[in-house]
XYZ file of C-alpha atoms in Angstrom:
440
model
C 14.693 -11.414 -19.870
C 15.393 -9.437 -16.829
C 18.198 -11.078 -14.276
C 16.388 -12.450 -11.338
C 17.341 -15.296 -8.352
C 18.575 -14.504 -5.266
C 22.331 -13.794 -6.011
C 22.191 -10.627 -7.453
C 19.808 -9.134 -4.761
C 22.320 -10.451 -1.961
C 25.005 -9.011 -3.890
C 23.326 -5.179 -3.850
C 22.430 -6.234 -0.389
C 25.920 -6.383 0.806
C 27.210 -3.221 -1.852
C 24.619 -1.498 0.092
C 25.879 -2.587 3.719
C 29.128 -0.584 2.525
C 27.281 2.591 1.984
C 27.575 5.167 4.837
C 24.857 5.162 7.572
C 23.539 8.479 6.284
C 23.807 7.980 2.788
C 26.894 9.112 1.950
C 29.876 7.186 -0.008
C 31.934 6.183 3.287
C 32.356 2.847 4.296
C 31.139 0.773 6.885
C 33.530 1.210 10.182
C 35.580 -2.023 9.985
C 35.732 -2.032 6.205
C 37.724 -0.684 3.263
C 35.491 1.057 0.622
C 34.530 -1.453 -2.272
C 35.124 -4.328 0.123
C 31.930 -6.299 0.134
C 31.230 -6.292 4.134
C 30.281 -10.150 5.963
C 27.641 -12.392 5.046
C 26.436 -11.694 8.607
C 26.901 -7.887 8.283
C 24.604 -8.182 5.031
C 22.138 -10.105 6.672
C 21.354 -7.768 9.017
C 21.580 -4.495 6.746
C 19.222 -6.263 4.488
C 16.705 -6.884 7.692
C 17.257 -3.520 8.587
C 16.302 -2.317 5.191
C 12.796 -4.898 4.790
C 11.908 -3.509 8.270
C 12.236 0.154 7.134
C 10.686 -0.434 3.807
C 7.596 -2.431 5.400
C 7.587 0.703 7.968
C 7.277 3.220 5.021
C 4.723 0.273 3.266
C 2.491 0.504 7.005
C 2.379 3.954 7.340
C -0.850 4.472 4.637
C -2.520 1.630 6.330
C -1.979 2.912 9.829
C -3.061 6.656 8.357
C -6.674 5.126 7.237
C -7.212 2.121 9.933
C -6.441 3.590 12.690
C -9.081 6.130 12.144
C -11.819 3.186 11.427
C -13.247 2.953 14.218
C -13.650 6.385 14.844
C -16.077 7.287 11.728
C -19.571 6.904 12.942
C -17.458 9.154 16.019
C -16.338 11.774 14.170
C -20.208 12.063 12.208
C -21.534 12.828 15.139
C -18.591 15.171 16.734
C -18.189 17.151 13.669
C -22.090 16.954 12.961
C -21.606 15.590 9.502
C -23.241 13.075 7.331
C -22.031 9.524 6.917
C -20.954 10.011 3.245
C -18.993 13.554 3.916
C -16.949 11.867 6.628
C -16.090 9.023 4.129
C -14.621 11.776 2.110
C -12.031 12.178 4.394
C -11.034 8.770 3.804
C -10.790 9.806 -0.143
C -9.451 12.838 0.422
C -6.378 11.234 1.877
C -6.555 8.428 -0.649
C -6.417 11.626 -3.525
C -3.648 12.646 -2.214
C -1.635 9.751 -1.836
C -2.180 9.114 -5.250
C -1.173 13.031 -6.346
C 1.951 12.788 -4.423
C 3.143 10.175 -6.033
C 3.055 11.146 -9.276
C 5.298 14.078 -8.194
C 7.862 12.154 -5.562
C 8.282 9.243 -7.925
C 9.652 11.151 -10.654
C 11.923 13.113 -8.194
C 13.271 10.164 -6.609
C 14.626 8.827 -10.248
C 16.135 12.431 -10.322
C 17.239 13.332 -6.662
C 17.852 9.754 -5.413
C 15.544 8.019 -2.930
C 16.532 9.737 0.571
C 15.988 13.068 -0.200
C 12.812 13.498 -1.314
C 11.457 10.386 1.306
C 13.038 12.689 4.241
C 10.830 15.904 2.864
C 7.994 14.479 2.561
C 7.881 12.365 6.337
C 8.693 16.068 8.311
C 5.520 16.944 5.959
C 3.591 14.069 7.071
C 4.047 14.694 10.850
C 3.107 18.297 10.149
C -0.246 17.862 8.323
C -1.039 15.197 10.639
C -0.733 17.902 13.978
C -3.066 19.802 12.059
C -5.619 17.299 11.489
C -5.917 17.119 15.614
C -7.303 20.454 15.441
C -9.824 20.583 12.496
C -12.672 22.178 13.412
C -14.874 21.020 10.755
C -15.510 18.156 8.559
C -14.863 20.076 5.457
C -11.235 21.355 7.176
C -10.498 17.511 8.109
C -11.191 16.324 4.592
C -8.457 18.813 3.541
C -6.300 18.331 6.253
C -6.612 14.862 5.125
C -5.694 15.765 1.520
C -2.534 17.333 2.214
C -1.931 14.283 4.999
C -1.516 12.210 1.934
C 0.356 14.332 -0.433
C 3.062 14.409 2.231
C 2.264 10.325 2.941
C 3.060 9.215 -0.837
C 6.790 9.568 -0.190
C 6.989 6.516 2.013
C 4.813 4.438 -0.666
C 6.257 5.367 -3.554
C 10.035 5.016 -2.773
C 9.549 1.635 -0.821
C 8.667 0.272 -4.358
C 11.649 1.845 -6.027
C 13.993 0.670 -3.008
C 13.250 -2.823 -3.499
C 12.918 -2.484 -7.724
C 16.778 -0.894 -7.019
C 17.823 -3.843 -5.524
C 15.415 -7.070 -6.382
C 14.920 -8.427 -10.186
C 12.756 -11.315 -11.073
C 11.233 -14.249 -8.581
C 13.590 -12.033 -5.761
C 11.640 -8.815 -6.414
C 8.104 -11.163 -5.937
C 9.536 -12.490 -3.022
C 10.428 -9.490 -1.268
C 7.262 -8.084 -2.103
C 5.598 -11.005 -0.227
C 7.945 -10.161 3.009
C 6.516 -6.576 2.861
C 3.607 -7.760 3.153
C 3.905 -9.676 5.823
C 5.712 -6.226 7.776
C 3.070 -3.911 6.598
C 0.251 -6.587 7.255
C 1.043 -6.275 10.642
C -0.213 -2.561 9.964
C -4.076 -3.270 9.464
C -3.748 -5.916 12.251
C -3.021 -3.458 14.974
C -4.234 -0.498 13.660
C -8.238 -0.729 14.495
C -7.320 -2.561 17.728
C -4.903 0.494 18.983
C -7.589 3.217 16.969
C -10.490 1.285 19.325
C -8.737 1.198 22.440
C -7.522 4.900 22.126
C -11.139 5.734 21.591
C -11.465 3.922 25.448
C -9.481 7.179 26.995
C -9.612 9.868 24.425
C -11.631 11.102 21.155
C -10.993 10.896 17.716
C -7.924 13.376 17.687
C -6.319 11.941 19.827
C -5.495 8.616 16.929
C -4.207 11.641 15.464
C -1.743 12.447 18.006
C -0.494 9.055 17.677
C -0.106 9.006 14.075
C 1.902 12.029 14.681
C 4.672 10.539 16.801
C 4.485 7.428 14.572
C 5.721 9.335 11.732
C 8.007 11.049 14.219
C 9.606 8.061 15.111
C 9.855 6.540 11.512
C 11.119 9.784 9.713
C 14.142 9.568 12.437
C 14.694 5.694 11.547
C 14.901 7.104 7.924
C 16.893 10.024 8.486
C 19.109 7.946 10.710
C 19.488 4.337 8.732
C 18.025 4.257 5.231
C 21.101 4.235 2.765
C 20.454 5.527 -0.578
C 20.059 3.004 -3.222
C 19.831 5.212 -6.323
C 23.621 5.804 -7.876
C 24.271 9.007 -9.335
C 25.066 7.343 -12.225
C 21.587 5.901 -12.794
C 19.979 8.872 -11.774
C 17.753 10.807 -14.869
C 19.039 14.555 -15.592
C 16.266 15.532 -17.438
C 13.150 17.821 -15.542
C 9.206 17.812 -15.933
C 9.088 16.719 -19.600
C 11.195 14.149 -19.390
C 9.662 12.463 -16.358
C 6.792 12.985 -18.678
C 7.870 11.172 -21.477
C 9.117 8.643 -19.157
C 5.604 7.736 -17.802
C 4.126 8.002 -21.092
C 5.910 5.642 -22.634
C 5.698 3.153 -19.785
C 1.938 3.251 -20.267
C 2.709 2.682 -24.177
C 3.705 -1.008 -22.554
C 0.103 -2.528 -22.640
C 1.291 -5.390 -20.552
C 2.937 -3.097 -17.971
C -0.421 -1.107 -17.998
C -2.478 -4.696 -17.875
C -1.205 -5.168 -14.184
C -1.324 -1.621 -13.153
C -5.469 -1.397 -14.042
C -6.105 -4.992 -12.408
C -3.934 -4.329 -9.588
C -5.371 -0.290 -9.331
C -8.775 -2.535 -9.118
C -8.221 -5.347 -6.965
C -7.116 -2.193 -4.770
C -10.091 -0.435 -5.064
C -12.354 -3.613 -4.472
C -10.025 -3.712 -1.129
C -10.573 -0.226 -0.125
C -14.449 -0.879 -0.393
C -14.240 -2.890 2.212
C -12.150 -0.828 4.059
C -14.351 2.442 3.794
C -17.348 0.326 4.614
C -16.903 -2.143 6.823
C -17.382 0.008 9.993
C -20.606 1.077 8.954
C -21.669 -2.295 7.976
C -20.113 -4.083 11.091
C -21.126 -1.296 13.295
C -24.505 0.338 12.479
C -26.102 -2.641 10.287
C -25.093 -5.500 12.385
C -24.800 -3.884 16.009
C -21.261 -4.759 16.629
C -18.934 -2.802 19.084
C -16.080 -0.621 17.982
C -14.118 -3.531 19.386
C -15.644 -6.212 17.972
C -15.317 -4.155 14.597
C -11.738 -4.016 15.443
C -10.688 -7.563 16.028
C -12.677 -8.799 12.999
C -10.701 -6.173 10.992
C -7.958 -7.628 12.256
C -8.831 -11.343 11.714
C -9.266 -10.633 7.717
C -5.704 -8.781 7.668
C -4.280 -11.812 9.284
C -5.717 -13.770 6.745
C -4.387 -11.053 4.104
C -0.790 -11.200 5.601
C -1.229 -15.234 5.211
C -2.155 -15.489 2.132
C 0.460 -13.258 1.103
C 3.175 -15.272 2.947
C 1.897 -18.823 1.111
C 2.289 -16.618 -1.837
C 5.992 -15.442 -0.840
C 7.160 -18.641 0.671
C 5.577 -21.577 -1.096
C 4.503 -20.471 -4.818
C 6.916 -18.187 -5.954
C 9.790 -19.695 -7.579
C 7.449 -22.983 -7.962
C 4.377 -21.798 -9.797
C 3.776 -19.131 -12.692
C 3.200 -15.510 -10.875
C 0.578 -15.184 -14.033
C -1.233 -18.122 -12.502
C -1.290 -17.362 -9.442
C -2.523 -13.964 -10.050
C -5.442 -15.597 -12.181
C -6.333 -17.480 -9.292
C -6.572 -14.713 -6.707
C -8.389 -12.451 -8.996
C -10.769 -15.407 -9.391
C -11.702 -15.724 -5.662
C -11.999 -11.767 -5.340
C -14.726 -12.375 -8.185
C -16.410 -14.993 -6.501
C -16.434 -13.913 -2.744
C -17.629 -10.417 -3.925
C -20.475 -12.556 -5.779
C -21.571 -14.578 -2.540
C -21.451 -11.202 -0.419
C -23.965 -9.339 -3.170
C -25.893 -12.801 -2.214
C -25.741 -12.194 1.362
C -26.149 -8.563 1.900
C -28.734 -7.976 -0.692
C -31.480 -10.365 1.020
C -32.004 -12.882 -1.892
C -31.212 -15.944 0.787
C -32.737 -13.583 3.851
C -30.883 -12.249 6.886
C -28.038 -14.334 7.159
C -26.471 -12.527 9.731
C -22.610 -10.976 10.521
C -21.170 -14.449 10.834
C -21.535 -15.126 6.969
C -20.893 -11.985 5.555
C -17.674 -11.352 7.665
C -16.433 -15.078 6.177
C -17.213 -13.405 3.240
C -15.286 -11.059 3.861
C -12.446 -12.993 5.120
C -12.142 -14.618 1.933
C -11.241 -11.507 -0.660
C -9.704 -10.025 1.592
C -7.208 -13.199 2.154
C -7.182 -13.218 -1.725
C -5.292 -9.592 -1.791
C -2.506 -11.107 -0.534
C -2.096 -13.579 -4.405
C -3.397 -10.209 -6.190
C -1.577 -7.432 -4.805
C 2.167 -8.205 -4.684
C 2.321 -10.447 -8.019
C 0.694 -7.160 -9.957
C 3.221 -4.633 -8.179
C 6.103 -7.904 -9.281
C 5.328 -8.478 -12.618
C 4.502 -4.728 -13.650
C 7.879 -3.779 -11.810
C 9.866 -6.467 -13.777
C 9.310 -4.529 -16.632
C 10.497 -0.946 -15.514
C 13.749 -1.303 -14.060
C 15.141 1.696 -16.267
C 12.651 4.085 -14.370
C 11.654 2.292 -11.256
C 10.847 5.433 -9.732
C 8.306 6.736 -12.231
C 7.110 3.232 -12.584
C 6.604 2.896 -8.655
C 4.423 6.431 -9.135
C 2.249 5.448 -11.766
C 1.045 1.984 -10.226
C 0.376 4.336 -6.415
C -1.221 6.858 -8.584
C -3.512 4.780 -10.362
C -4.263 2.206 -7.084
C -5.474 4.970 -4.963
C -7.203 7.237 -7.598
C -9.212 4.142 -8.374
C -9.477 3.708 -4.349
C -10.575 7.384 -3.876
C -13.446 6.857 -6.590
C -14.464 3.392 -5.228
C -14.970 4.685 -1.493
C -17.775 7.377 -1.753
C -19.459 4.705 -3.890
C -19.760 2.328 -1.326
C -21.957 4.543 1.206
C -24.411 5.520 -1.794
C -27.199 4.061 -0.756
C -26.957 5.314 2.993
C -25.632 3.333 6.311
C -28.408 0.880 6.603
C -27.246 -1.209 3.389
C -24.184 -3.302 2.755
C -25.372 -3.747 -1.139
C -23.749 -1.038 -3.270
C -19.762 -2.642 -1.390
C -20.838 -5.827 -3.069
C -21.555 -4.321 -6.138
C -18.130 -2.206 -6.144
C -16.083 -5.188 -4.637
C -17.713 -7.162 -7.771
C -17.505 -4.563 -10.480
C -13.728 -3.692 -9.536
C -12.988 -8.025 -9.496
C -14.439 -8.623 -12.852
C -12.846 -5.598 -14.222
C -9.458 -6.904 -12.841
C -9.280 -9.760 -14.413
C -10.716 -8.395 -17.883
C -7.801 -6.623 -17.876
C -5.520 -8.883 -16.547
C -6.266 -11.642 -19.583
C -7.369 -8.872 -22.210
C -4.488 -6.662 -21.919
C -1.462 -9.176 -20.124
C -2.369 -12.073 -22.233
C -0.411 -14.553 -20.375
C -1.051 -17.161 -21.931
C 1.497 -15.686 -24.754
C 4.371 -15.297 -22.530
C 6.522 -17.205 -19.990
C 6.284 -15.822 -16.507
């Protein structure tokens, strides 16, 4: 059974608080290497480090919401169909989930800092460029490389907090990210809307830019490394291969990777639809689109904190889980009710309570599958971190197109992906974690 409880992550806590400001092996002023530092000196370094990591957690949310609001915009700027500006969205989804299958294994090799600080300067670069794309076919690949260069931040946040949480800690922390990088999808279509008051589409792109700006200099200037040499893997390409091959030998390790890669994807349904459905099927204003958007992440962030605060510790993860993936199931079922006529037009109010309700439920799904997958990896938290990204946003780029099928005037075919996605989360979640046959 791996360690877990809240001693041993305040203990790397405070090693880490002796670790030089830019990574290196000095001490903290005012202490003696090897000293542990003060409770209060850990404290903060361990706030610093939750507010970093939820930064790096926020930045793929702020990438995609912030834009939102701007996609029936940018069909009609860039004189493109509905479903080819969507693309964008998966373009940047594909490449999110391509980088990390790259960064994660590098990060076991090369430490954590390194390869985070590379790809950030990347980031800010590819996002410049995607101010200027002429076209939608140049934006969608603009977008690709966008989140190539993104995956760094995802991808090493996990293995930051697998370096220094085990057990009901690790689920705990998870549940304070979520609560940071909550605030992401909160703010994001509210600041994406009002931008779109005094400026286009590019210019949530400028803003992105000096967002990633800001947070590769937080990084460059505060984030200690967490990786020891000593636990760092020599090996090159076939190694990290064999690595990730045998972690997917672990069927219960790749149980919570599919269900949580699918309660993702019934997420990101939602996300690449909503505007359309809020906007063009309902008649709501960008703004309107934006504070409901905001609403459901609230309720997201919530959800997530009952999860952190109040169940963990108190109540199998493996049951809570259950019973998240069980309301995804069911409010995907009463929106396929809704939107699809069977009860007539029920209207916005309904279908965005709908709404509300899975997407409150991501916040049992999301952090116990990333908790109890990670519990199992600590050996190659790196790789590990890659191959749950990878297989979350692949699933998320192949869900998104899907949704906008049937044109903009229907909210049917989200339904049926938000339902499809549930029930195949928690097939796998019973079929392949069987939890039932283990002690959480």
């Amino acid at each position: 059974m791996p360690e877990s409880g809240p001693s041993r992550a305040q203990k790397e806590i405070t090693d880490i608080s002796t670790i030089g400001v830019e990574g290196g092996d000095a001490a903290t002023p005012g202490t003696r290497p090897g000293t542990p530092d003060t409770t209060g000196a850990a404290r903060r370094t361990g706030l610093f480090v939750t507010l970093v990591l939820g930064g790096l957690t926020a930045l793929p949310p702020l990438s995609m919401d912030m834009y939102l609001p701007a996609l029936p915009a940018v069909t009609e700027s860039l004189h493109a169909p509905a479903a080819t500006v969507q693309l964008t969205l998966t373009a940047c989804l594909t490449g999110m989930a391509l980088g990390q299958v790259v960064v994660g294994p590098m990060s076991d090799r090369w430490g954590r800092r390194r390869p985070l600080l590379i790809g950030m300067v990347v980031y800010v670069l590819a996002t410049l460029i995607c101010v200027f794309a002429p076209t939608a076919e140049l934006l969608i690949g603009f977008r690709l490389l966008q989140g190539l260069a993104g995956a760094a931040g995802i991808v090493i946040a996990r293995a930051v907090v697998r370096d220094l949480y085990d057990g009901v800690a690790m689920a705990k922390f998870f549940s304070t990210l979520m609560l940071i990088s909550g605030v992401a999808p909160v703010v994001a279509p509210l600041i994406g809307g009002q931008v779109l008051r005094f400026t286009d589409w590019r210019g949530i792109f400028a803003v992105l830019a000096v967002v990633g700006v800001l947070l590769t200099l937080v990084v460059w200037k505060g984030l200690h490394e967490t990786l020891p040499p000593e636990d760092r893997h020599t090996g090159g390409v076939g190694d990290a291969l064999r690595t990730m091959r045998g972690l997917l030998a672990d069927r219960v390790f790749t149980g919570y990777m599919i269900a949580g890669s699918l309660a993702f994807a019934a997420l990101f349904s939602y996300i690449s639809a909503s505007p359309f459905v809020v906007q063009e099927i309902y008649g709501a204003s960008p703004q309107t689109f934006s504070l409901l958007f905001g609403v459901n992440s609230v309720g997201l962030v919530a959800v997530g904190q009952i999860n952190g605060k109040l169940l963990v510790g108190r109540v199998s993860l493996d049951k809570v889980l259950c019973f998240g993936l069980a309301v995804i199931v069911l409010a995907a079922a009463a929106l396929l009710v809704m939107t699809s006529g069977i009860v007539g037009d029920v209207g916005l109010v309904p279908v965005a309570a709908g709404l509300f309700v899975l997407m409150s439920a991501m916040g049992l799904a999301m952090p116990n599958t990333n908790a109890q997958a990670l519990m199992r990896t600590k050996h190659a938290a790196g790789s590990a971190s890659a191959l749950l990204g990878t297989s979350s946003f692949l699933v998320g780029a192949i869900a998104s197109p899907l949704v906008g099928i049937a044109g903009e005037k229907t909210a049917v075919p989200m339904a049926v992906v938000q339902l499809i996605c549930g029930l195949g989360a928690m097939a796998c979640f019973l079929g392949m974690c069987r939890p039932w046959r283990r002690v959480s």
